[in-house]
Coordinates of C-alpha atoms in Angstrom, one line a residue:
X1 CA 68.0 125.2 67.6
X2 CA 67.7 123.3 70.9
X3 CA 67.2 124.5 73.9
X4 CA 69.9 124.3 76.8
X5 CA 67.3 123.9 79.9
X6 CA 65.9 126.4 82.3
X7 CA 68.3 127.2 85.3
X8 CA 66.4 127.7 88.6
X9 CA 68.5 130.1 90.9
X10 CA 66.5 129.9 94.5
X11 CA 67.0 133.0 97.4
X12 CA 70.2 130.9 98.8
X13 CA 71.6 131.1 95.0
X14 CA 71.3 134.8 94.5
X15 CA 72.7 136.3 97.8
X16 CA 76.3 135.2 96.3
X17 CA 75.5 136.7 92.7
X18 CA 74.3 140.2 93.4
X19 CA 76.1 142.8 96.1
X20 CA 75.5 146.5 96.5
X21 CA 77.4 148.0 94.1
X22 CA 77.1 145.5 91.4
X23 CA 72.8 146.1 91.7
X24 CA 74.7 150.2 91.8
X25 CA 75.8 149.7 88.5
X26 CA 73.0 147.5 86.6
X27 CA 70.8 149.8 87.7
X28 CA 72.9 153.1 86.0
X29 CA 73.1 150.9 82.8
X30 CA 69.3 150.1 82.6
X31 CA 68.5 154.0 83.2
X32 CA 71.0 154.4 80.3
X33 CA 68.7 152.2 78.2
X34 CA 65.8 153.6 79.2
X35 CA 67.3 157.2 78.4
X36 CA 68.2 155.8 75.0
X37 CA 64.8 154.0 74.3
X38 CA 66.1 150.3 74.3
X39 CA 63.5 149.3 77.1
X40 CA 60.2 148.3 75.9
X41 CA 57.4 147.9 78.4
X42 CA 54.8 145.5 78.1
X43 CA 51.4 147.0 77.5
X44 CA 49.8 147.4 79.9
X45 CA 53.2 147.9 82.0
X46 CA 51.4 145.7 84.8
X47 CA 48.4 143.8 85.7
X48 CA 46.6 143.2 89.1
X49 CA 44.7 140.7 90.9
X50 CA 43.5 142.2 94.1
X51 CA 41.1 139.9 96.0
X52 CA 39.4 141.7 99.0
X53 CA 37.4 138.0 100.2
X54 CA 41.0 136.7 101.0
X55 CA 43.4 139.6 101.2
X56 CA 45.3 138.2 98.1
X57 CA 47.0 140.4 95.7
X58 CA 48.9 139.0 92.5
X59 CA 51.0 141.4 90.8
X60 CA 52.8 140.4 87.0
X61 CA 54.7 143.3 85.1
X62 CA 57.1 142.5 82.1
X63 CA 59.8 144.2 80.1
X64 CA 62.7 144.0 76.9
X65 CA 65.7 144.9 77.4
X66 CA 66.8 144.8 73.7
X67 CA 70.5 146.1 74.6
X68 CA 71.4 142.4 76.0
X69 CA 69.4 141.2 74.7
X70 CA 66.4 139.6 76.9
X71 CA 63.2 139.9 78.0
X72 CA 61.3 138.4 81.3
X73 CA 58.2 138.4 83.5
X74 CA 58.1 139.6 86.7
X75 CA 55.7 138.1 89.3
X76 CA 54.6 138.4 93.0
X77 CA 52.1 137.4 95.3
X78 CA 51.2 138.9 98.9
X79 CA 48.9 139.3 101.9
X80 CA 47.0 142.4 103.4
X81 CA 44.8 143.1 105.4
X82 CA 45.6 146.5 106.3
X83 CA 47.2 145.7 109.2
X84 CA 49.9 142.3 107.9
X85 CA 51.3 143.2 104.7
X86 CA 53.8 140.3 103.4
X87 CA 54.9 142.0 100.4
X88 CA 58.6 142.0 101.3
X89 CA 58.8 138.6 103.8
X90 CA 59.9 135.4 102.4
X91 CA 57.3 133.9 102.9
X92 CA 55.1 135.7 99.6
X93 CA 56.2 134.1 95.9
X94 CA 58.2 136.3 93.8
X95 CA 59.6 134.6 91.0
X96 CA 61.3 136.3 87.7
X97 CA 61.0 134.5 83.7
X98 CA 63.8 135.2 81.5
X99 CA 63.7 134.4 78.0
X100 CA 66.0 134.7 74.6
X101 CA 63.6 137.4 72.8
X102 CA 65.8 136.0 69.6
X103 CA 64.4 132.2 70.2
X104 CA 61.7 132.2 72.6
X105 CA 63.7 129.8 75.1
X106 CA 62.8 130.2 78.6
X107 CA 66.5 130.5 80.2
X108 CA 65.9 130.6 83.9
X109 CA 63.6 130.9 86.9
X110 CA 64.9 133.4 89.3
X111 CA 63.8 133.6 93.3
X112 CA 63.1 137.5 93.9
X113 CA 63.5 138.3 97.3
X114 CA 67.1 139.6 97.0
X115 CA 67.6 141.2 94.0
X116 CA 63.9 143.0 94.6
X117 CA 65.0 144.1 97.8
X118 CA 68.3 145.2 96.2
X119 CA 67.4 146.7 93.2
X120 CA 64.3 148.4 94.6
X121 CA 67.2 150.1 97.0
X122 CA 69.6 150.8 94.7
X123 CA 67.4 152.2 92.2
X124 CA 66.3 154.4 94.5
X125 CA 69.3 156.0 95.7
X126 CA 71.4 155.9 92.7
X127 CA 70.2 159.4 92.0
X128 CA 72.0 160.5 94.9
X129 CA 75.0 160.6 93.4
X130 CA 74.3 163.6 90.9
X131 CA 71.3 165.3 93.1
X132 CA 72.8 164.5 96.8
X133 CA 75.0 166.3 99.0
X134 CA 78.5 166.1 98.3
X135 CA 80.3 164.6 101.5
X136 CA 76.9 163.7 103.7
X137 CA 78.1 163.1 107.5
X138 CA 74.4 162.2 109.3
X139 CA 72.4 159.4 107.2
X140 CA 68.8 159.7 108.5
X141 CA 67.0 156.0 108.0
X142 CA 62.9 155.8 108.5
X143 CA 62.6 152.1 108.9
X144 CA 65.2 149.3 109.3
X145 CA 63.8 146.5 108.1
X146 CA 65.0 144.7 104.7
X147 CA 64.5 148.0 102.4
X148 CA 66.3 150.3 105.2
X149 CA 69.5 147.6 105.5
X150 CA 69.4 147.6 101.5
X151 CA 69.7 151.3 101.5
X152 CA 72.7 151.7 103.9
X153 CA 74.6 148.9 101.8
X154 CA 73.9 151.0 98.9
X155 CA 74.6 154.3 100.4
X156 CA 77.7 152.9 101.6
X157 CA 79.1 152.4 98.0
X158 CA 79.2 156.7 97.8
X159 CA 79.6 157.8 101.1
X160 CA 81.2 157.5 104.4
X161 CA 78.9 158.3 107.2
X162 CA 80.2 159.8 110.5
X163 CA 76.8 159.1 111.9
X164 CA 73.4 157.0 111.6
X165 CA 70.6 158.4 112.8
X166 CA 67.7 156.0 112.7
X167 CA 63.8 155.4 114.3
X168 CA 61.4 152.7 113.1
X169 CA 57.6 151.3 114.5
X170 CA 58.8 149.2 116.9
X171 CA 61.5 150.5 119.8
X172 CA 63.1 147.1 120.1
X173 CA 63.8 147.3 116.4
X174 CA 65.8 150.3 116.0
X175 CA 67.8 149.8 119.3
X176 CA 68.9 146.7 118.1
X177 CA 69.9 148.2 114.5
X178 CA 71.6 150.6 116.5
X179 CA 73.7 148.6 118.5
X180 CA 74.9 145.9 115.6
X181 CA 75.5 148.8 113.1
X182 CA 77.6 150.9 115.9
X183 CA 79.8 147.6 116.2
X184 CA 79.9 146.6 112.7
X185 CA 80.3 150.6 111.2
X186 CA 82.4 151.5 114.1
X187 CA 80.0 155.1 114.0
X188 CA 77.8 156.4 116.5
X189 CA 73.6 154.9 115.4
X190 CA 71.4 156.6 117.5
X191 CA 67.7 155.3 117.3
X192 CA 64.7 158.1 118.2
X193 CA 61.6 158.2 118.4
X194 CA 60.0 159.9 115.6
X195 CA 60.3 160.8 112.1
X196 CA 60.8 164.5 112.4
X197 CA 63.8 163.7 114.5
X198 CA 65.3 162.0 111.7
X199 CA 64.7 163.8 109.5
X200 CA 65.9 167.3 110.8
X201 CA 69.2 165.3 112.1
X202 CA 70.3 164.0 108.8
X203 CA 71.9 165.3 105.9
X204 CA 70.2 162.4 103.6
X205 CA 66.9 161.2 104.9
X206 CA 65.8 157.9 103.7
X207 CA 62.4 156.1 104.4
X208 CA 60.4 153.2 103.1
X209 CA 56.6 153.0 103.6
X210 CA 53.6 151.6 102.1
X211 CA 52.1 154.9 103.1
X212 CA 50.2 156.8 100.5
X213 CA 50.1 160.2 102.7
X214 CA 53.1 162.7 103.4
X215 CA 55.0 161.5 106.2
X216 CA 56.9 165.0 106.8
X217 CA 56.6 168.7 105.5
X218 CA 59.4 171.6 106.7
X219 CA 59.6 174.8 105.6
X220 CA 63.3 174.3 105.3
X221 CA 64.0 170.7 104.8
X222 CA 67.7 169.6 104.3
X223 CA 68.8 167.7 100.8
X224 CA 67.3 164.2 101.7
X225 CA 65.3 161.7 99.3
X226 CA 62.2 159.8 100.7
X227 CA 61.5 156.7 98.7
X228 CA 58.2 154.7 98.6
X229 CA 58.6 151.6 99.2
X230 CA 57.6 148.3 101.6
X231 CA 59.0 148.2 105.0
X232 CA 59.3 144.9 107.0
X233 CA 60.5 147.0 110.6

């Protein structure tokens, strides 16, 4: 059997292919196949190469998804120093590798910034819709940067906010998240200062850090969900 070629989809290519509540749905079916034990993980799941002389970290995970069926290679590259982390900037190589598991062909090169920055979202809210609030009005966003846009669009697909509440590192940020998502939402976005603010505002509280430590604690905290994950704001 011949081969029919590798198809290279670069960053420009996959912003048509992939909206909100298409990455929504993918992501339901892969937890499906997970639940049903379809998935197999490579083993180990990951491998690392974190270089402390340059600040250069290589990351290559892989997986089966025998449902399709297919199977790929995930792989990214970034700076840190501690203080720059490039992880989710354009600028950092994140490619994908899919392959037909049933001839070995390699059948295309994918460009990663989108669909990581979508899927990483929507995988991380899609819970919301069985463990969330019912009718949220107040959305609570820590960070605003590509994972906190991603997570609005998301959002979006199951709710109708009233209200954005919304602070990030950087004052200039926020305010102006505030005022193009007032415009284009026609809601009120109100950016604060702190975390706590947010938090205790909004009926769903969403954040993405790098951070390792707790961010927030309350004695009585509203139904919110925090999710881990790289913030470019």
């Amino acid at each position: 059997m011949s081969s029919d070629g590798v198809v290279f989809l670069s960053y420009e290519d996959t912003l048509d292919l992939l909206s909100a509540a298409e990455a929504m749905d993918i992501c339901a079916e892969v937890y499906r196949m997970h639940a049903e034990g379809s998935v197999e993980w490579t083993s180990p799941p990951s491998f690392r190469l974190d270089d402390d002389t340059y600040n250069h970290h290589w990351h290559v995970k892989g997986v089966m998804l025998k449902d399709i069926p297919t199977t790929g290679v995930r792989m990214y590259n970034y700076y840190d120093d501690g203080v720059r982390n490039t992880v989710g900037q354009l600028e950092c190589a994140r490619y994908i590798l899919l392959t037909d598991p049933m001839t070995g062909h390699a059948k295309s090169i994918v460009e990663e910034h989108w669909t990581y920055a979508i899927r990483s979202t929507a995988a991380a809210v899609l819970p919301l819709k069985w463990l969330g609030p019912k009718d949220p009005k107040v959305l609570g966003l820590v960070g605003i940067g590509t994972m906190g846009v991603n997570c609005l669009a998301c959002l979006r697909t199951m709710y109708d906010f009233e209200k954005i509440v919304c602070t990030s590192r950087r004052p200039e940020t926020r305010e102006s998240f505030a005022k193009k998502y007032s415009e284009e939402m026609n809601i009120l976005v109100e950016p604060v200062d702190s975390i706590e603010e947010v938090v205790r505002s909004a009926d769903i509280g969403i954040g993405g850090t790098t951070s390792t430590c707790l961010l927030y604690t309350s004695p009585s905290p509203r139904a919110a969900t925090l999710s881990r994950m790289p913030s470019s704001a």
